[in-house]
Amino acid sequence: MSDSLPSWRDTATRTAIFDFVAAVTDENGPDYVVPEARVAVFDNDGTLWTEKPMPTQLHYLLEQWKAAAAADPSLADTQPYQAAASGDMSWLSAAIDRHYAGDDADLGLLIAAVASASGGVSVDEYAASVAEFYREARHLTLGTPYAQVVYQPMVELIRFLEANGFTTYIVSGGERDFMRPMTEANYGIPAERVVGTGMGLTYDAETNTVRYAPKLAFFDDGPEKPVRIWMRTGRRPILAAGNSNGDVPMLRFAQGNPRSLALLVHHDDDTGRGDAPYDKGAEQALAADGITVISVRDDWAQVFPTA
Amino acid sequence: MSDSLPSWRDTATRTAIFDFVAAVTDENGPDYVVPEARVAVFDNDGTLWTEKPMPTQLHYLLEQWKAAAAADPSLADTQPYQAAASGDMSWLSAAIDRHYAGDDADLGLLIAAVASASGGVSVDEYAASVAEFYREARHLTLGTPYAQVVYQPMVELIRFLEANGFTTYIVSGGERDFMRPMTEANYGIPAERVVGTGMGLTYDAETNTVRYAPKLAFFDDGPEKPVRIWMRTGRRPILAAGNSNGDVPMLRFAQGNPRSLALLVHHDDDTGRGDAPYDKGAEQALAADGITVISVRDDWAQVFPTA
């Protein structure tokens, strides 16, 4: 196993991963799990790729809102269009800080703007828009394509698990159809194994296509994550990986198995690679029982893929 | 290919299936489809197994309602508990007839009773109840286990498609978690590839489990089918199979591809095997454009598995 995770250092965390996989794949051992029940679920932003200085989806949305404000100047005085058009992120940063503090007074404005960006659009049109973004956009501080800000050690973990009979899923608060192209391209996780936040959808019989409704259908975070995992898989995962408080119910859900591995990526890295250390939004997760913490600083020898 | 569908007769329908699979798997042909896009979706009741004299799920629900009425006599005067307790199906038959005629006045009572049967129950408890039903129950007219009333030709079709790189899904109006055990046992389609009607679900942090809420979340029929297919797979299927009007949007959705196969099981069988001929609820589907009709009478040499 020891050459399976080359970007990981030889630490207790890596040993815990190897021990877990050895235990659940040992047909003669007490912790054996049949392959079809080897379900592993991964949060995305901050767990499999960087979420700083902002989640990639927010970068995409800001570009959409900026274009919307240019096309309709009446939007320019309202948030979040004003922020997008001016590039002044102070309102947005404050709104996100208030969200982490439990105050979602601004969330309605954001959700309405998210919904407005895709309402009426067909799933194929949206896919084309998202594909163009992934081709053109550059990470806001590193200046690299977003494919270069995935966490190489986690991609290796996904491959290692799949090589041991696991089925991997993305279970993220990110919008499902925004994630699908990048999870396939960067993690090798196909569209049908992506669980995320969903916009409303309707079947438009006239054009024989599926279109987004201008509303959020569900937000795949916190207690919604175990629900969405069940809906999609009909199983309780044996491995879950996250990085924030919103992942705690999913981590606990996995821990309900006789043997499980609950992983938490801890952003204690201070190497200036666009991932300045942060614990904000992860306080409860770091304090949760039975979690195996992945230290970005100590457990990973390399964070991003070699260009 | 010709020995791949042994329970099918050598008819134009079987040829159409063989021609379609040959076309989409021919790497040098104009209709080639990459394996990851070879998605095939199947309705369940009446398409993959018998739905007469009533859908199996209704049989299960009647047993639950009968037990509920026995435990709480105040229910005995209300429908559908009265029907379940008395065994008098006339109200239920009339309600279903009215539903097919577009009158859903009784649907609310039925949905409320469905929701009541599972509200508060954990997904594991429900799975155990359903598993017991599948072990014990017998088909109401044939007297055989329900595993014996699946359509053998359709199971062969599923295997044939999978052998040609297709991924198969169940997309049914039946309740998802009721179907999961039987689709795995009888069709080899695992839980994660079952799309169906969903009860509401909540994560119960106290017991670290997922429980049904006493309400229907969505009814996976008609225009909801393409929506649910997109949510689950992120793809437009190239093959769809159904048997009723509620399958028309799903069949049309598949037909939006450059090459597709839309199959409709037509119950013109009069062999007295529990499948007396019926067109009710399939009128629009039989009249739809571009459908390949599967005649139970003419295309299938054998309907049920050899015991």
Coordinates of N, CA and C in Angstrom, one line a residue, chain A residues 72-284:
Chain A
D72 N -28.6 44.9 -17.6 CA -29.8 45.5 -16.9 C -29.3 46.5 -15.8
P73 N -29.1 47.7 -16.1 CA -28.5 48.7 -15.2 C -29.3 48.8 -13.9
S74 N -30.6 48.5 -14.0 CA -31.5 48.7 -12.8 C -31.0 47.7 -11.7
L75 N -30.2 46.7 -12.0 CA -29.8 45.8 -11.0 C -28.6 46.4 -10.2
A76 N -27.9 47.4 -10.8 CA -26.6 47.8 -10.3 C -26.6 48.3 -8.9
D77 N -27.8 48.7 -8.4 CA -27.8 49.3 -7.0 C -28.2 48.2 -6.0
T78 N -28.5 47.0 -6.4 CA -28.9 45.9 -5.5 C -27.8 44.9 -5.4
Q79 N -27.7 44.3 -4.2 CA -26.8 43.2 -4.0 C -27.4 41.9 -4.4
P80 N -26.6 41.0 -4.8 CA -25.1 41.0 -4.9 C -24.6 41.6 -6.3
Y81 N -25.5 42.2 -7.1 CA -25.0 42.6 -8.4 C -24.1 43.8 -8.2
Q82 N -24.3 44.6 -7.2 CA -23.5 45.8 -7.0 C -22.0 45.3 -6.7
A83 N -21.9 44.3 -5.9 CA -20.6 43.7 -5.5 C -20.0 43.2 -6.8
A84 N -20.7 42.5 -7.6 CA -20.2 41.8 -8.8 C -19.7 42.9 -9.8
A85 N -20.5 43.9 -10.0 CA -20.2 44.9 -11.0 C -19.0 45.8 -10.5
S86 N -19.0 46.1 -9.2 CA -17.9 47.0 -8.7 C -16.6 46.3 -8.4
G87 N -16.7 45.0 -8.1 CA -15.6 44.2 -7.6 C -15.3 44.5 -6.2
D88 N -16.2 45.2 -5.5 CA -16.0 45.5 -4.0 C -16.6 44.3 -3.3
M89 N -15.8 43.5 -2.7 CA -16.3 42.3 -2.1 C -16.7 42.4 -0.6
S90 N -16.7 43.7 -0.1 CA -16.9 43.8 1.4 C -18.3 43.4 1.8
W91 N -19.3 43.7 1.0 CA -20.7 43.3 1.4 C -20.7 41.7 1.4
L92 N -20.1 41.1 0.4 CA -20.2 39.7 0.2 C -19.4 39.0 1.4
S93 N -18.2 39.5 1.6 CA -17.4 38.9 2.7 C -18.2 39.0 4.1
A94 N -18.8 40.2 4.3 CA -19.5 40.4 5.5 C -20.7 39.4 5.6
A95 N -21.4 39.2 4.4 CA -22.6 38.3 4.4 C -22.1 36.9 4.7
I96 N -21.0 36.5 4.2 CA -20.5 35.2 4.4 C -20.1 35.0 5.9
D97 N -19.4 36.1 6.4 CA -19.1 36.0 7.9 C -20.3 35.9 8.7
R98 N -21.4 36.7 8.3 CA -22.6 36.6 9.1 C -23.3 35.2 9.0
H99 N -23.1 34.6 7.8 CA -23.7 33.3 7.6 C -23.0 32.3 8.6
Y100 N -21.6 32.4 8.7 CA -20.9 31.5 9.6 C -21.3 31.8 11.0
A101 N -21.7 33.0 11.3 CA -22.1 33.3 12.7 C -23.5 33.0 12.9
G102 N -24.2 32.4 12.0 CA -25.6 31.9 12.2 C -26.6 33.0 11.7
D103 N -26.2 34.1 11.1 CA -27.1 35.1 10.7 C -27.3 35.1 9.2
D104 N -28.4 34.6 8.7 CA -28.6 34.4 7.3 C -29.5 35.5 6.7
A105 N -29.5 36.7 7.2 CA -30.3 37.7 6.7 C -30.1 38.0 5.3
D106 N -28.8 37.9 4.8 CA -28.5 38.2 3.4 C -28.6 37.0 2.5
L107 N -28.9 35.8 3.1 CA -28.9 34.6 2.3 C -29.9 34.6 1.2
G108 N -31.1 35.2 1.6 CA -32.2 35.3 0.6 C -31.8 36.0 -0.6
L109 N -31.1 37.2 -0.5 CA -30.6 37.9 -1.6 C -29.7 37.1 -2.5
L110 N -28.8 36.4 -1.9 CA -27.9 35.6 -2.6 C -28.6 34.4 -3.3
I111 N -29.5 33.7 -2.6 CA -30.2 32.6 -3.2 C -31.0 33.1 -4.4
A112 N -31.7 34.2 -4.2 CA -32.5 34.8 -5.3 C -31.7 35.1 -6.5
A113 N -30.5 35.6 -6.3 CA -29.6 35.9 -7.4 C -29.0 34.7 -8.1
V114 N -28.7 33.6 -7.2 CA -28.3 32.4 -7.8 C -29.4 31.8 -8.7
A115 N -30.6 31.8 -8.2 CA -31.7 31.2 -8.9 C -32.0 32.0 -10.2
S116 N -31.9 33.3 -10.1 CA -32.1 34.2 -11.2 C -31.1 33.9 -12.4
A117 N -29.9 33.5 -12.0 CA -28.8 33.3 -13.0 C -29.1 32.1 -13.8
S118 N -29.9 31.1 -13.3 CA -30.2 29.9 -14.1 C -31.6 29.7 -14.4
G119 N -32.5 30.5 -13.9 CA -34.0 30.2 -14.1 C -34.3 30.3 -15.6
G120 N -35.0 29.2 -16.0 CA -35.4 29.1 -17.4 C -34.4 28.6 -18.3
V121 N -33.2 28.5 -17.9 CA -32.1 28.0 -18.7 C -32.2 26.4 -18.8
S122 N -31.9 25.9 -19.9 CA -31.9 24.4 -20.0 C -30.6 23.8 -19.4
V123 N -30.7 22.6 -19.0 CA -29.5 21.9 -18.4 C -28.3 21.9 -19.4
D124 N -28.6 21.8 -20.7 CA -27.6 21.8 -21.7 C -26.9 23.2 -21.9
E125 N -27.7 24.2 -21.8 CA -27.2 25.6 -21.9 C -26.3 25.9 -20.7
Y126 N -26.8 25.5 -19.6 CA -26.0 25.7 -18.3 C -24.7 25.0 -18.4
A127 N -24.8 23.7 -18.9 CA -23.5 22.9 -19.0 C -22.5 23.6 -19.9
A128 N -23.0 24.2 -21.0 CA -22.1 24.9 -21.9 C -21.5 26.1 -21.2
S129 N -22.3 26.8 -20.5 CA -21.8 28.0 -19.8 C -20.7 27.7 -18.8
V130 N -21.0 26.6 -18.0 CA -20.1 26.1 -17.0 C -18.8 25.6 -17.6
A131 N -18.9 24.9 -18.7 CA -17.7 24.4 -19.4 C -16.8 25.5 -19.9
E132 N -17.5 26.6 -20.4 CA -16.7 27.7 -20.8 C -15.9 28.4 -19.7
F133 N -16.6 28.5 -18.5 CA -16.0 29.0 -17.3 C -14.8 28.2 -17.0
Y134 N -14.9 26.9 -16.9 CA -13.8 26.1 -16.5 C -12.6 26.2 -17.5
R135 N -12.9 26.4 -18.8 CA -11.9 26.6 -19.7 C -11.1 27.9 -19.6
E136 N -11.9 29.0 -19.3 CA -11.3 30.3 -19.3 C -10.8 30.9 -18.0
A137 N -11.5 30.5 -16.9 CA -11.3 31.2 -15.6 C -9.9 30.8 -15.0
R138 N -9.4 31.7 -14.2 CA -8.2 31.5 -13.5 C -8.4 31.7 -12.0
H139 N -7.8 30.9 -11.2 CA -7.9 31.1 -9.8 C -7.5 32.5 -9.4
L140 N -8.3 33.1 -8.5 CA -8.2 34.6 -8.3 C -6.9 35.0 -7.7
T141 N -6.2 34.2 -6.9 CA -4.9 34.6 -6.4 C -3.7 33.9 -7.0
L142 N -3.9 32.6 -7.3 CA -2.8 31.8 -7.9 C -2.6 32.0 -9.4
G143 N -3.7 32.4 -10.1 CA -3.6 32.7 -11.5 C -3.6 31.5 -12.3
T144 N -3.8 30.3 -11.8 CA -3.7 29.0 -12.5 C -5.1 28.6 -12.9
P145 N -5.2 27.7 -13.9 CA -6.6 27.1 -14.2 C -7.0 26.4 -12.9
Y146 N -8.4 26.3 -12.7 CA -8.9 25.7 -11.5 C -8.5 24.2 -11.4
A147 N -8.2 23.6 -12.6 CA -7.7 22.2 -12.5 C -6.5 22.1 -11.7
Q148 N -5.8 23.2 -11.5 CA -4.5 23.1 -10.8 C -4.6 23.4 -9.3
V149 N -5.8 23.6 -8.8 CA -6.0 23.9 -7.4 C -6.8 22.8 -6.7
V150 N -6.8 21.6 -7.3 CA -7.3 20.4 -6.6 C -6.2 19.9 -5.7
Y151 N -6.7 19.2 -4.7 CA -5.7 18.7 -3.7 C -5.2 17.3 -4.2
Q152 N -4.0 17.3 -4.6 CA -3.4 16.1 -5.2 C -3.5 14.9 -4.2
P153 N -3.2 15.1 -2.9 CA -3.3 13.9 -2.0 C -4.7 13.3 -1.9
M154 N -5.7 14.2 -2.1 CA -7.1 13.7 -2.0 C -7.5 12.9 -3.3
V155 N -7.0 13.4 -4.4 CA -7.2 12.7 -5.7 C -6.6 11.3 -5.6
E156 N -5.4 11.3 -5.0 CA -4.7 9.9 -4.8 C -5.6 9.1 -3.9
L157 N -6.1 9.7 -2.8 CA -7.0 8.9 -1.9 C -8.2 8.3 -2.6
I158 N -8.8 9.1 -3.5 CA -10.0 8.6 -4.3 C -9.6 7.4 -5.1
R159 N -8.4 7.5 -5.8 CA -8.0 6.4 -6.7 C -7.6 5.2 -5.8
F160 N -7.0 5.4 -4.7 CA -6.6 4.3 -3.8 C -7.9 3.6 -3.3
L161 N -8.9 4.3 -2.9 CA -10.1 3.7 -2.5 C -10.8 2.9 -3.6
E162 N -10.9 3.5 -4.8 CA -11.5 2.8 -5.9 C -10.8 1.5 -6.2
A163 N -9.4 1.6 -6.1 CA -8.6 0.4 -6.4 C -8.9 -0.7 -5.4
N164 N -9.5 -0.3 -4.3 CA -9.8 -1.3 -3.2 C -11.4 -1.5 -3.2
G165 N -12.0 -1.3 -4.3 CA -13.4 -1.7 -4.4 C -14.4 -0.7 -3.9
F166 N -14.0 0.5 -3.5 CA -14.9 1.5 -3.0 C -15.6 2.2 -4.2
T167 N -16.8 2.7 -3.9 CA -17.4 3.6 -4.8 C -17.4 5.0 -4.2
T168 N -17.0 5.9 -4.9 CA -16.8 7.3 -4.4 C -17.9 8.2 -4.9
Y169 N -18.3 9.1 -4.0 CA -19.3 10.1 -4.4 C -18.9 11.5 -3.9
I170 N -19.3 12.5 -4.6 CA -19.2 13.9 -4.1 C -20.5 14.2 -3.4
V171 N -20.4 14.7 -2.2 CA -21.6 15.2 -1.5 C -21.2 16.6 -0.9
S172 N -21.7 17.6 -1.6 CA -21.2 18.9 -1.4 C -22.4 19.9 -1.4
G173 N -22.1 21.0 -0.6 CA -23.1 22.1 -0.7 C -23.0 22.9 -2.0
G174 N -22.0 22.6 -2.8 CA -21.9 23.2 -4.1 C -23.1 22.7 -5.0
E175 N -23.4 23.5 -6.0 CA -24.5 23.2 -6.9 C -24.1 22.0 -7.8
R176 N -25.0 21.0 -7.8 CA -24.6 19.7 -8.4 C -24.1 19.9 -9.9
D177 N -24.9 20.6 -10.7 CA -24.6 20.6 -12.1 C -23.4 21.5 -12.4
F178 N -23.0 22.4 -11.5 CA -21.8 23.2 -11.6 C -20.6 22.3 -11.3
M179 N -20.8 21.4 -10.4 CA -19.6 20.5 -10.0 C -19.4 19.4 -11.0
R180 N -20.4 18.9 -11.7 CA -20.3 17.7 -12.5 C -19.1 17.7 -13.5
P181 N -19.0 18.8 -14.3 CA -17.9 18.7 -15.2 C -16.5 18.6 -14.6
M182 N -16.3 19.3 -13.4 CA -15.0 19.4 -12.8 C -14.7 18.1 -12.0
T183 N -15.7 17.5 -11.5 CA -15.4 16.2 -10.7 C -15.0 15.1 -11.7
E184 N -15.7 15.1 -12.9 CA -15.3 14.1 -13.9 C -13.9 14.4 -14.4
A185 N -13.6 15.6 -14.7 CA -12.3 15.9 -15.3 C -11.2 15.8 -14.3
N186 N -11.4 16.2 -13.1 CA -10.3 16.3 -12.1 C -10.2 15.2 -11.1
Y187 N -11.3 14.6 -10.8 CA -11.3 13.5 -9.8 C -11.7 12.2 -10.4
G188 N -12.1 12.2 -11.7 CA -12.6 10.9 -12.3 C -13.9 10.4 -11.7
I189 N -14.6 11.3 -11.1 CA -15.9 11.0 -10.5 C -17.0 11.4 -11.5
P190 N -17.8 10.5 -12.1 CA -18.7 10.9 -13.1 C -20.0 11.5 -12.6
A191 N -20.7 12.1 -13.5 CA -21.9 12.9 -13.2 C -22.9 12.2 -12.2
E192 N -23.1 10.9 -12.4 CA -24.1 10.1 -11.7 C -23.6 9.9 -10.2
R193 N -22.4 10.3 -9.9 CA -21.9 10.1 -8.5 C -21.7 11.5 -7.9
V194 N -22.4 12.5 -8.3 CA -22.2 13.8 -7.8 C -23.6 14.2 -7.1
V195 N -23.5 14.4 -5.8 CA -24.7 14.8 -5.0 C -24.3 16.2 -4.5
G196 N -25.3 17.1 -4.8 CA -25.0 18.5 -4.4 C -26.3 19.3 -4.3
T197 N -26.2 20.5 -4.0 CA -27.3 21.4 -3.9 C -28.0 21.5 -5.2
G198 N -29.3 21.5 -5.2 CA -30.1 21.5 -6.5 C -31.0 22.7 -6.7
M199 N -30.9 23.2 -7.9 CA -31.9 24.2 -8.3 C -33.2 23.4 -8.6
G200 N -34.4 24.1 -8.5 CA -35.6 23.4 -9.0 C -35.4 23.1 -10.5
L201 N -36.1 22.1 -11.0 CA -36.0 21.6 -12.4 C -37.4 21.4 -12.8
T202 N -37.7 21.6 -14.1 CA -39.0 21.3 -14.7 C -38.7 20.7 -16.1
Y203 N -39.5 19.7 -16.5 CA -39.5 19.2 -17.8 C -40.3 20.1 -18.8
D204 N -39.6 20.6 -19.8 CA -40.3 21.5 -20.8 C -40.7 20.6 -22.0
A205 N -42.0 20.2 -22.0 CA -42.4 19.3 -23.1 C -42.2 19.9 -24.5
E206 N -42.4 21.2 -24.6 CA -42.4 21.8 -25.9 C -41.1 21.7 -26.5
T207 N -40.0 21.8 -25.8 CA -38.6 21.7 -26.3 C -38.0 20.4 -26.0
N208 N -38.7 19.5 -25.3 CA -38.2 18.2 -24.9 C -36.9 18.3 -24.1
T209 N -36.9 19.2 -23.2 CA -35.6 19.4 -22.4 C -36.0 19.7 -20.9
V210 N -34.9 19.6 -20.1 CA -35.1 19.9 -18.7 C -34.5 21.3 -18.4
R211 N -35.3 22.1 -17.7 CA -34.9 23.5 -17.5 C -34.9 23.8 -16.0
Y212 N -34.0 24.7 -15.6 CA -34.0 25.2 -14.2 C -35.2 26.0 -13.9
A213 N -35.8 25.8 -12.8 CA -36.8 26.7 -12.3 C -36.1 27.8 -11.4
P214 N -36.6 29.0 -11.4 CA -36.0 30.1 -10.7 C -36.1 30.0 -9.2
K215 N -35.7 28.9 -8.6 CA -35.8 28.7 -7.2 C -34.8 27.6 -6.8
L216 N -34.3 27.7 -5.5 CA -33.5 26.6 -5.0 C -34.4 25.5 -4.5
A217 N -34.1 24.2 -4.9 CA -34.9 23.1 -4.4 C -34.4 22.6 -3.1
F218 N -33.1 22.5 -2.9 CA -32.6 22.0 -1.6 C -31.1 22.4 -1.5
F219 N -30.7 22.6 -0.3 CA -29.3 23.0 0.0 C -28.6 21.8 0.7
D220 N -27.7 21.2 0.0 CA -27.1 20.0 0.5 C -26.0 20.3 1.5
D221 N -26.4 20.6 2.7 CA -25.4 20.9 3.7 C -25.9 20.5 5.0
G222 N -25.1 20.2 6.0 CA -25.5 19.9 7.3 C -26.3 18.6 7.3
P223 N -27.5 18.7 8.0 CA -28.4 17.5 8.1 C -29.0 17.0 6.8
E224 N -28.9 17.9 5.8 CA -29.4 17.4 4.5 C -28.4 16.4 3.8
K225 N -27.2 16.5 4.2 CA -26.2 15.6 3.5 C -26.5 14.1 3.8
P226 N -26.8 13.6 5.0 CA -27.2 12.2 5.2 C -28.4 11.9 4.4
V227 N -29.4 12.8 4.3 CA -30.6 12.6 3.6 C -30.3 12.3 2.1
R228 N -29.5 13.2 1.5 CA -29.2 13.1 0.1 C -28.4 11.9 -0.2
I229 N -27.5 11.5 0.7 CA -26.7 10.3 0.5 C -27.7 9.1 0.5
W230 N -28.6 9.1 1.4 CA -29.6 7.9 1.4 C -30.4 7.9 0.1
M231 N -30.9 9.1 -0.3 CA -31.7 9.1 -1.5 C -30.9 8.6 -2.7
R232 N -29.7 9.0 -2.8 CA -28.9 8.7 -4.0 C -28.4 7.2 -4.0
T233 N -27.9 6.8 -2.8 CA -27.2 5.5 -2.7 C -28.0 4.4 -2.0
G234 N -28.9 4.7 -1.1 CA -29.6 3.7 -0.3 C -28.6 3.0 0.7
R235 N -27.6 3.7 1.0 CA -26.6 3.1 1.9 C -26.1 4.2 2.9
R236 N -25.5 3.6 4.0 CA -24.8 4.4 5.0 C -23.3 4.3 4.7
P237 N -22.6 5.4 4.2 CA -21.2 5.3 3.8 C -20.3 4.8 4.9
I238 N -19.2 4.1 4.6 CA -18.3 3.7 5.6 C -17.1 4.7 5.7
L239 N -17.0 5.6 4.8 CA -15.9 6.6 4.8 C -16.6 7.9 4.4
A240 N -16.3 9.0 5.2 CA -16.7 10.3 4.8 C -15.6 11.3 5.0
A241 N -15.4 12.3 4.1 CA -14.4 13.3 4.3 C -15.0 14.6 4.1
G242 N -14.6 15.6 5.0 CA -15.1 16.9 4.9 C -14.1 17.9 5.4
N243 N -14.5 19.1 5.6 CA -13.6 20.1 6.2 C -14.3 21.2 7.0
S244 N -15.6 21.1 7.2 CA -16.3 22.2 7.9 C -17.5 21.7 8.7
N245 N -18.1 22.6 9.5 CA -19.2 22.2 10.3 C -20.3 21.6 9.6
G246 N -20.5 22.0 8.3 CA -21.6 21.5 7.5 C -21.4 20.0 7.2
D247 N -20.2 19.5 7.4 CA -20.0 18.1 7.1 C -20.2 17.2 8.3
V248 N -20.4 17.8 9.5 CA -20.5 17.0 10.7 C -21.6 15.9 10.6
P249 N -22.8 16.2 10.2 CA -23.8 15.1 10.1 C -23.4 14.0 9.2
M250 N -22.8 14.3 8.1 CA -22.3 13.3 7.2 C -21.2 12.5 7.8
L251 N -20.3 13.1 8.5 CA -19.3 12.3 9.2 C -19.8 11.4 10.2
R252 N -20.8 12.0 11.0 CA -21.4 11.1 12.0 C -22.2 10.0 11.4
F253 N -22.9 10.3 10.3 CA -23.7 9.2 9.7 C -22.8 8.1 9.3
A254 N -21.6 8.3 8.8 CA -20.7 7.3 8.5 C -20.2 6.6 9.7
Q255 N -20.0 7.3 10.8 CA -19.6 6.7 12.0 C -20.6 5.8 12.7
G256 N -21.8 5.8 12.2 CA -22.8 4.8 12.7 C -22.5 3.4 12.2
N257 N -21.5 3.2 11.4 CA -21.2 1.8 11.0 C -20.3 1.2 12.1
P258 N -20.2 -0.2 12.1 CA -19.3 -0.8 13.1 C -17.9 -0.4 12.9
R259 N -17.5 -0.2 11.7 CA -16.1 0.4 11.4 C -16.2 1.4 10.3
S260 N -15.6 2.5 10.6 CA -15.7 3.7 9.6 C -14.5 4.5 9.7
L261 N -14.4 5.4 8.7 CA -13.3 6.4 8.8 C -13.9 7.8 8.5
A262 N -13.8 8.7 9.4 CA -14.3 10.0 9.2 C -13.1 11.0 9.2
L263 N -12.9 11.6 8.0 CA -11.7 12.4 7.8 C -12.1 13.9 7.7
L264 N -11.2 14.7 8.3 CA -11.5 16.1 8.3 C -10.2 16.8 7.8
V265 N -10.3 17.5 6.7 CA -9.1 18.3 6.2 C -9.0 19.5 7.0
H266 N -7.9 19.7 7.7 CA -7.7 20.8 8.6 C -6.7 21.8 7.9
H267 N -7.2 23.0 7.7 CA -6.4 24.0 6.9 C -5.4 24.7 7.8
D268 N -4.4 24.0 8.3 CA -3.4 24.6 9.1 C -2.1 24.9 8.3
D269 N -2.3 24.8 7.1 CA -1.2 25.1 6.1 C -0.8 26.6 6.1
D270 N 0.4 26.9 6.1 CA 0.8 28.3 6.1 C 1.9 28.6 5.1
T271 N 1.8 27.9 4.0 CA 2.9 27.9 3.0 C 2.7 28.9 1.9
G272 N 1.6 29.7 2.0 CA 1.4 30.8 1.1 C 1.0 30.3 -0.3
R273 N 0.4 29.1 -0.4 CA 0.0 28.6 -1.7 C -1.5 28.9 -2.0
G274 N -1.9 30.0 -1.4 CA -3.3 30.3 -1.7 C -4.2 29.7 -0.6
D275 N -3.7 29.0 0.3 CA -4.4 28.3 1.4 C -3.9 28.8 2.7
A276 N -4.0 30.1 3.0 CA -3.6 30.6 4.3 C -4.4 29.8 5.4
P277 N -3.8 29.6 6.6 CA -4.5 28.8 7.6 C -5.9 29.3 7.9
Y278 N -6.8 28.5 8.1 CA -8.1 29.0 8.6 C -8.9 27.8 9.3
D279 N -9.6 28.2 10.4 CA -10.4 27.3 11.1 C -11.9 27.7 11.1
K280 N -12.1 28.9 10.6 CA -13.4 29.5 10.6 C -14.4 28.6 9.9
G281 N -15.5 28.3 10.5 CA -16.5 27.4 9.9 C -16.2 25.9 10.1
A282 N -15.1 25.6 10.8 CA -14.8 24.2 11.1 C -14.6 23.9 12.6
E283 N -15.1 24.8 13.4 CA -14.8 24.7 14.9 C -15.5 23.4 15.4
Q284 N -16.8 23.2 15.1 CA -17.5 22.1 15.6 C -16.9 20.8 15.0

